[in-house]
């Protein structure tokens, strides 16, 4: 069956879309069917699909690569009737196919660089699909302008390169209409993907910041879709990213991917920090793989810088001598030392900083006057705006000033090439350059140094490489703020903002001994040649396969509206607790054990007033008054507050401070269940906690009778977590010989006596019931956090040891849809209270009786 397009997420996301002027598209049949069957009506209101319509009958691995632009060139035919298309050999999207399995089919979805008249779009679509396996996404002009030149280039691009919009003219202020256009464009891309996707068999690989909300559109339609995303730009620090008004929407959309890739660890670290600070998510590293737990799904984080296409560079090298007359360039710069810069005309490329450093070098080292030449190639700008115009004027003025100051007859220190330069021509310049200088103030990757290294290595058939060993050496001066910098350990790294040190680095690079240059070149070439674009794509795809391997056996469903949508993935045996089912079992049972956590279970964590409501008191009183029931509140709270709150419940058992204190009813004395009643260890632990509390703003110490708890929920997330880890190690060290346990939990570090846990409480209750001849045939155990997992875990061992019968009806239930040892869940404390109320209505409260022996709990 053909997939049905989901189209109303856009309205949920914003609600101001009629102004976009996009007419409602008439319903028509998609051009491509990937699965035989009945073509369904396109349902604009469908929002609840959890998987594909039917399993695929065609088993074939295929990957759909989605990017802003297709890897094809388009030009109008000479007779102006139709279009001609060809592959864009310089496109990374085309080159990455080399790293994918040979038998894998590759389909591309993206836009074209040219405007195609609506009357021609169907024919162009069919032609591109048939001949190039490309599916074009045609954006209406008003959306395209606001999407690309607006939100992408005026807002995201500057922000991701650390430029804040302090004024409307610098950096681009946030405008809701531009965000709406961004969402609208991503929706159009999603529709084109949905038209051709085979969700059970296909992989989807989305590229770059233009399409960061696309994962939500696709995940909402196909919960089990195998999907990766790679960001080719920098990802800014959380202090910068948090200024984005739609920061959480974009983060949550990215987390709907299965694998998220970055060029460097810095970019990944910034993303993880944003997830921690804004969404409360933490990452874990297991066996070298980084993962973020998000509603039962583990989103992989991939750190892998992209490489160059070795075969393409080498093929151009074989033609460079003939096609671009390398000999003439050598003649032009004979007797000169050439430094080369190749950059896009962009405010972040630091071209003017490079010119100023060249000027400083000529001043500081006069020996290079008349000898050193900086050839700066400036590729045409892809963006536009006042910032760009200002930087272009500044560059022009600097070139003029430097050439007037240091120029001589037949010598200009700056050769500025302001026009498109093909790869073949770049290769010619690489061959004569003694050093390449990259001074970008921020750049996602920048492959210019890689190209230069391969060109200087040459190929065996190349005349230029066999003429001398000179082509086997190279030098690099690179900014420390670009993605390729960490990979080039032999390069001279600079802070481009420091003109003096950059000038000294340029002087050092061209003055270095040839032997040293050759050693550095060889080291770089080994890396670049082995970490090419095929290596990058192969590595990313293998990690995507690994991350998605359990998609089809886990139970998945989507929850949330708009960009709060996410998929919850849980074990197939994990299911929501049915109130009707538990009530029916409850009515048939005779000896029931009911164990309830308090905070987060019957009392919401977010509530400031922690006193239980009269409704909760009444329900628990009714349950505990039933002669067939043994009811306990098992909490980490102190015994005084619990005893006061539940004083109306005379027959309720309470286990306070995780079970250190227990009593079976209000008329009984408190029993100390810990192995040790000595608390001398507090004199050791408390000073340590005070030390960290003073150093960590927002943290506090909670003193219990049997335990000490350090809270850091209100501290800075990153610093609080770091301090908690330090404190854990510190306390474990100083308390190594004390009879206590040091544990970390959700925003806490706790020190408590050994042998105290909710699991021990549960075991004691089950054992005492069995010994008194009232072995439990019904167990309800509910909790919401890590300490409650110990109760769930003890149930299995109690059945194995015979304390509980194998026929006992067990309802271990966690609060919230998350991975747990429990087999059931309820969504929130309100559902827990509703379920308990249903059990209370089915109960038979009786006056207190001696039927339960004095020894029983």
Short mmCIF file of N, CA and C in Angstrom, two decimals, residues 515-607:
data_model
loop_
_atom_site.label_atom_id
_atom_site.label_comp_id
_atom_site.label_asym_id
_atom_site.label_seq_id
_atom_site.Cartn_x
_atom_site.Cartn_y
_atom_site.Cartn_z
N UNK A 515 63.26 18.82 4.96
CA UNK A 515 63.12 17.51 5.59
C UNK A 515 61.95 17.49 6.57
N UNK A 516 61.82 18.57 7.34
CA UNK A 516 60.72 18.66 8.29
C UNK A 516 59.38 18.77 7.56
N UNK A 517 59.36 19.55 6.48
CA UNK A 517 58.14 19.67 5.70
C UNK A 517 57.72 18.30 5.15
N UNK A 518 58.69 17.53 4.71
CA UNK A 518 58.38 16.23 4.12
C UNK A 518 57.81 15.28 5.17
N UNK A 519 58.39 15.30 6.39
CA UNK A 519 57.90 14.43 7.45
C UNK A 519 56.44 14.77 7.81
N UNK A 520 56.18 16.05 7.90
CA UNK A 520 54.82 16.46 8.24
C UNK A 520 53.85 16.11 7.11
N UNK A 521 54.31 16.29 5.89
CA UNK A 521 53.47 15.95 4.74
C UNK A 521 53.13 14.46 4.72
N UNK A 522 54.13 13.62 4.96
CA UNK A 522 53.90 12.18 4.93
C UNK A 522 52.88 11.76 5.99
N UNK A 523 52.99 12.37 7.16
CA UNK A 523 52.03 12.05 8.23
C UNK A 523 50.62 12.45 7.83
N UNK A 524 50.50 13.64 7.26
CA UNK A 524 49.18 14.11 6.83
C UNK A 524 48.62 13.25 5.70
N UNK A 525 49.46 12.88 4.74
CA UNK A 525 48.98 12.13 3.59
C UNK A 525 48.48 10.74 4.01
N UNK A 526 49.15 10.12 4.97
CA UNK A 526 48.68 8.82 5.45
C UNK A 526 47.27 8.92 6.02
N UNK A 527 47.02 10.00 6.74
CA UNK A 527 45.68 10.18 7.32
C UNK A 527 44.65 10.49 6.24
N UNK A 528 44.95 11.48 5.41
CA UNK A 528 43.97 11.95 4.43
C UNK A 528 43.63 10.85 3.43
N UNK A 529 44.62 10.09 3.01
CA UNK A 529 44.38 9.05 2.00
C UNK A 529 43.59 7.87 2.57
N UNK A 530 43.68 7.65 3.87
CA UNK A 530 42.95 6.52 4.47
C UNK A 530 41.59 6.94 5.02
N UNK A 531 41.43 8.22 5.29
CA UNK A 531 40.15 8.72 5.82
C UNK A 531 39.47 9.58 4.75
N UNK A 532 39.16 8.94 3.64
CA UNK A 532 38.53 9.69 2.55
C UNK A 532 37.01 9.66 2.70
N UNK A 533 36.30 10.19 1.72
CA UNK A 533 34.86 10.30 1.83
C UNK A 533 34.20 8.92 1.89
N UNK A 534 34.78 7.93 1.23
CA UNK A 534 34.23 6.57 1.29
C UNK A 534 34.35 6.00 2.69
N UNK A 535 35.49 6.24 3.35
CA UNK A 535 35.69 5.77 4.72
C UNK A 535 34.65 6.41 5.64
N UNK A 536 34.41 7.70 5.44
CA UNK A 536 33.45 8.43 6.26
C UNK A 536 32.03 7.88 6.08
N UNK A 537 31.59 7.72 4.84
CA UNK A 537 30.22 7.26 4.61
C UNK A 537 30.05 5.80 5.04
N UNK A 538 31.08 4.99 4.83
CA UNK A 538 31.01 3.59 5.26
C UNK A 538 30.87 3.50 6.78
N UNK A 539 31.67 4.30 7.48
CA UNK A 539 31.63 4.29 8.94
C UNK A 539 30.29 4.77 9.45
N UNK A 540 29.75 5.83 8.85
CA UNK A 540 28.46 6.35 9.30
C UNK A 540 27.35 5.33 9.05
N UNK A 541 27.35 4.71 7.87
CA UNK A 541 26.30 3.76 7.56
C UNK A 541 26.37 2.53 8.47
N UNK A 542 27.58 2.05 8.76
CA UNK A 542 27.72 0.90 9.65
C UNK A 542 27.20 1.22 11.04
N UNK A 543 27.46 2.44 11.52
CA UNK A 543 26.93 2.82 12.82
C UNK A 543 25.42 2.98 12.79
N UNK A 544 24.88 3.42 11.67
CA UNK A 544 23.43 3.53 11.54
C UNK A 544 22.80 2.13 11.57
N UNK A 545 23.42 1.18 10.90
CA UNK A 545 22.92 -0.21 10.95
C UNK A 545 22.94 -0.73 12.39
N UNK A 546 24.03 -0.48 13.09
CA UNK A 546 24.16 -0.97 14.47
C UNK A 546 23.12 -0.33 15.37
N UNK A 547 22.93 0.98 15.22
CA UNK A 547 21.99 1.70 16.08
C UNK A 547 20.55 1.25 15.84
N UNK A 548 20.23 0.86 14.61
CA UNK A 548 18.85 0.54 14.25
C UNK A 548 18.55 -0.96 14.30
N UNK A 549 19.48 -1.76 14.75
CA UNK A 549 19.32 -3.21 14.60
C UNK A 549 18.13 -3.78 15.39
N UNK A 550 17.69 -3.10 16.46
CA UNK A 550 16.59 -3.64 17.26
C UNK A 550 15.26 -2.96 16.97
N UNK A 551 15.18 -2.20 15.88
CA UNK A 551 13.96 -1.44 15.58
C UNK A 551 12.71 -2.32 15.47
N UNK A 552 12.84 -3.49 14.89
CA UNK A 552 11.65 -4.24 14.51
C UNK A 552 11.20 -5.25 15.55
N UNK A 553 11.91 -5.33 16.68
CA UNK A 553 11.40 -6.20 17.73
C UNK A 553 10.92 -5.40 18.94
N UNK A 554 11.20 -4.11 18.98
CA UNK A 554 10.74 -3.29 20.09
C UNK A 554 9.36 -2.70 19.78
N UNK A 555 8.59 -2.49 20.83
CA UNK A 555 7.27 -1.87 20.66
C UNK A 555 7.46 -0.36 20.64
N UNK A 556 6.92 0.28 19.62
CA UNK A 556 7.09 1.73 19.45
C UNK A 556 5.75 2.40 19.26
N UNK A 557 5.60 3.58 19.83
CA UNK A 557 4.46 4.40 19.52
C UNK A 557 4.82 5.85 19.75
N UNK A 558 4.11 6.72 19.05
CA UNK A 558 4.41 8.14 19.13
C UNK A 558 3.52 8.86 20.11
N UNK A 559 4.09 9.83 20.81
CA UNK A 559 3.32 10.66 21.72
C UNK A 559 3.74 12.11 21.54
N UNK A 560 2.88 13.03 21.92
CA UNK A 560 3.21 14.45 21.87
C UNK A 560 2.73 15.12 20.60
N UNK A 561 2.55 16.45 20.71
CA UNK A 561 2.09 17.25 19.59
C UNK A 561 3.22 18.11 19.04
N UNK A 562 3.05 18.54 17.81
CA UNK A 562 3.99 19.46 17.17
C UNK A 562 5.41 18.91 17.28
N UNK A 563 6.38 19.80 17.60
CA UNK A 563 7.76 19.32 17.69
C UNK A 563 8.08 18.72 19.04
N UNK A 564 7.05 18.57 19.89
CA UNK A 564 7.21 17.77 21.09
C UNK A 564 6.98 16.30 20.82
N UNK A 565 6.67 15.97 19.56
CA UNK A 565 6.45 14.57 19.19
C UNK A 565 7.72 13.75 19.38
N UNK A 566 7.59 12.58 19.95
CA UNK A 566 8.72 11.65 20.06
C UNK A 566 8.18 10.23 20.06
N UNK A 567 9.05 9.30 19.77
CA UNK A 567 8.67 7.89 19.74
C UNK A 567 9.18 7.22 21.01
N UNK A 568 8.30 6.51 21.67
CA UNK A 568 8.68 5.73 22.84
C UNK A 568 8.91 4.30 22.38
N UNK A 569 10.08 3.76 22.70
CA UNK A 569 10.43 2.39 22.29
C UNK A 569 10.68 1.56 23.54
N UNK A 570 9.94 0.49 23.67
CA UNK A 570 10.04 -0.32 24.88
C UNK A 570 10.06 -1.80 24.53
N UNK A 571 10.44 -2.60 25.53
CA UNK A 571 10.47 -4.04 25.36
C UNK A 571 9.07 -4.54 25.00
N UNK A 572 8.99 -5.55 24.14
CA UNK A 572 7.66 -6.05 23.72
C UNK A 572 6.79 -6.48 24.89
N UNK A 573 7.41 -6.95 25.99
CA UNK A 573 6.64 -7.42 27.13
C UNK A 573 6.20 -6.30 28.07
N UNK A 574 6.65 -5.11 27.82
CA UNK A 574 6.34 -3.95 28.67
C UNK A 574 5.05 -3.32 28.16
N UNK A 575 4.03 -3.23 28.99
CA UNK A 575 2.75 -2.73 28.51
C UNK A 575 2.04 -1.94 29.61
N UNK A 576 1.07 -1.19 29.18
CA UNK A 576 0.33 -0.37 30.13
C UNK A 576 -0.56 -1.25 31.00
N UNK A 577 -0.63 -0.91 32.28
CA UNK A 577 -1.43 -1.68 33.22
C UNK A 577 -2.92 -1.43 32.97
N UNK A 578 -3.63 -2.50 32.72
CA UNK A 578 -5.07 -2.42 32.48
C UNK A 578 -5.81 -2.42 33.81
N UNK A 579 -6.58 -1.39 34.06
CA UNK A 579 -7.31 -1.30 35.33
C UNK A 579 -8.34 -2.42 35.43
N UNK A 580 -9.04 -2.69 34.35
CA UNK A 580 -10.05 -3.77 34.37
C UNK A 580 -9.41 -5.11 34.71
N UNK A 581 -8.23 -5.36 34.13
CA UNK A 581 -7.56 -6.64 34.37
C UNK A 581 -7.11 -6.77 35.81
N UNK A 582 -6.47 -5.72 36.33
CA UNK A 582 -5.96 -5.83 37.70
C UNK A 582 -7.10 -5.92 38.71
N UNK A 583 -8.21 -5.24 38.44
CA UNK A 583 -9.36 -5.32 39.35
C UNK A 583 -9.94 -6.73 39.36
N UNK A 584 -10.03 -7.37 38.20
CA UNK A 584 -10.57 -8.73 38.14
C UNK A 584 -9.68 -9.71 38.90
N UNK A 585 -8.37 -9.57 38.76
CA UNK A 585 -7.45 -10.44 39.50
C UNK A 585 -7.51 -10.13 40.99
N UNK A 586 -7.62 -8.86 41.32
CA UNK A 586 -7.70 -8.41 42.72
C UNK A 586 -8.89 -9.05 43.42
N UNK A 587 -10.02 -9.09 42.73
CA UNK A 587 -11.24 -9.65 43.33
C UNK A 587 -11.10 -11.15 43.60
N UNK A 588 -10.32 -11.86 42.79
CA UNK A 588 -10.17 -13.31 42.95
C UNK A 588 -9.14 -13.69 44.00
N UNK A 589 -8.29 -12.75 44.41
CA UNK A 589 -7.18 -13.07 45.32
C UNK A 589 -7.60 -12.97 46.78
N UNK A 590 -6.83 -13.62 47.64
CA UNK A 590 -7.16 -13.68 49.07
C UNK A 590 -6.09 -13.05 49.96
N UNK A 591 -4.84 -13.09 49.51
CA UNK A 591 -3.74 -12.53 50.30
C UNK A 591 -2.95 -11.58 49.41
N UNK A 592 -3.15 -10.31 49.64
CA UNK A 592 -2.59 -9.33 48.72
C UNK A 592 -1.49 -8.51 49.40
N UNK A 593 -0.40 -8.29 48.66
CA UNK A 593 0.68 -7.40 49.11
C UNK A 593 0.70 -6.19 48.18
N UNK A 594 0.53 -5.01 48.76
CA UNK A 594 0.51 -3.77 47.96
C UNK A 594 1.60 -2.85 48.49
N UNK A 595 2.60 -2.56 47.65
CA UNK A 595 3.75 -1.74 48.03
C UNK A 595 3.76 -0.48 47.16
N UNK A 596 3.69 0.68 47.81
CA UNK A 596 3.57 1.94 47.09
C UNK A 596 4.73 2.88 47.44
N UNK A 597 5.39 3.35 46.43
CA UNK A 597 6.32 4.47 46.63
C UNK A 597 5.48 5.73 46.84
N UNK A 598 6.13 6.81 47.32
CA UNK A 598 5.35 8.04 47.56
C UNK A 598 5.65 9.12 46.52
N UNK A 599 6.81 9.76 46.61
CA UNK A 599 7.14 10.85 45.68
C UNK A 599 7.26 10.34 44.26
N UNK A 600 6.52 10.95 43.34
CA UNK A 600 6.56 10.56 41.94
C UNK A 600 5.62 9.41 41.61
N UNK A 601 4.98 8.85 42.65
CA UNK A 601 4.06 7.72 42.43
C UNK A 601 2.64 8.11 42.79
N UNK A 602 2.38 8.44 44.06
CA UNK A 602 1.07 8.96 44.42
C UNK A 602 1.12 10.48 44.60
N UNK A 603 2.32 11.03 44.61
CA UNK A 603 2.50 12.48 44.74
C UNK A 603 3.39 12.97 43.59
N UNK A 604 2.91 13.88 42.73
CA UNK A 604 3.73 14.35 41.61
C UNK A 604 5.04 14.98 42.09
N UNK A 605 6.13 14.71 41.33
CA UNK A 605 7.44 15.27 41.69
C UNK A 605 7.43 16.80 41.63
N UNK A 606 6.60 17.34 40.76
CA UNK A 606 6.62 18.79 40.55
C UNK A 606 5.81 19.55 41.60
N UNK A 607 5.08 18.84 42.43
CA UNK A 607 4.25 19.50 43.43
C UNK A 607 5.12 20.05 44.56
#
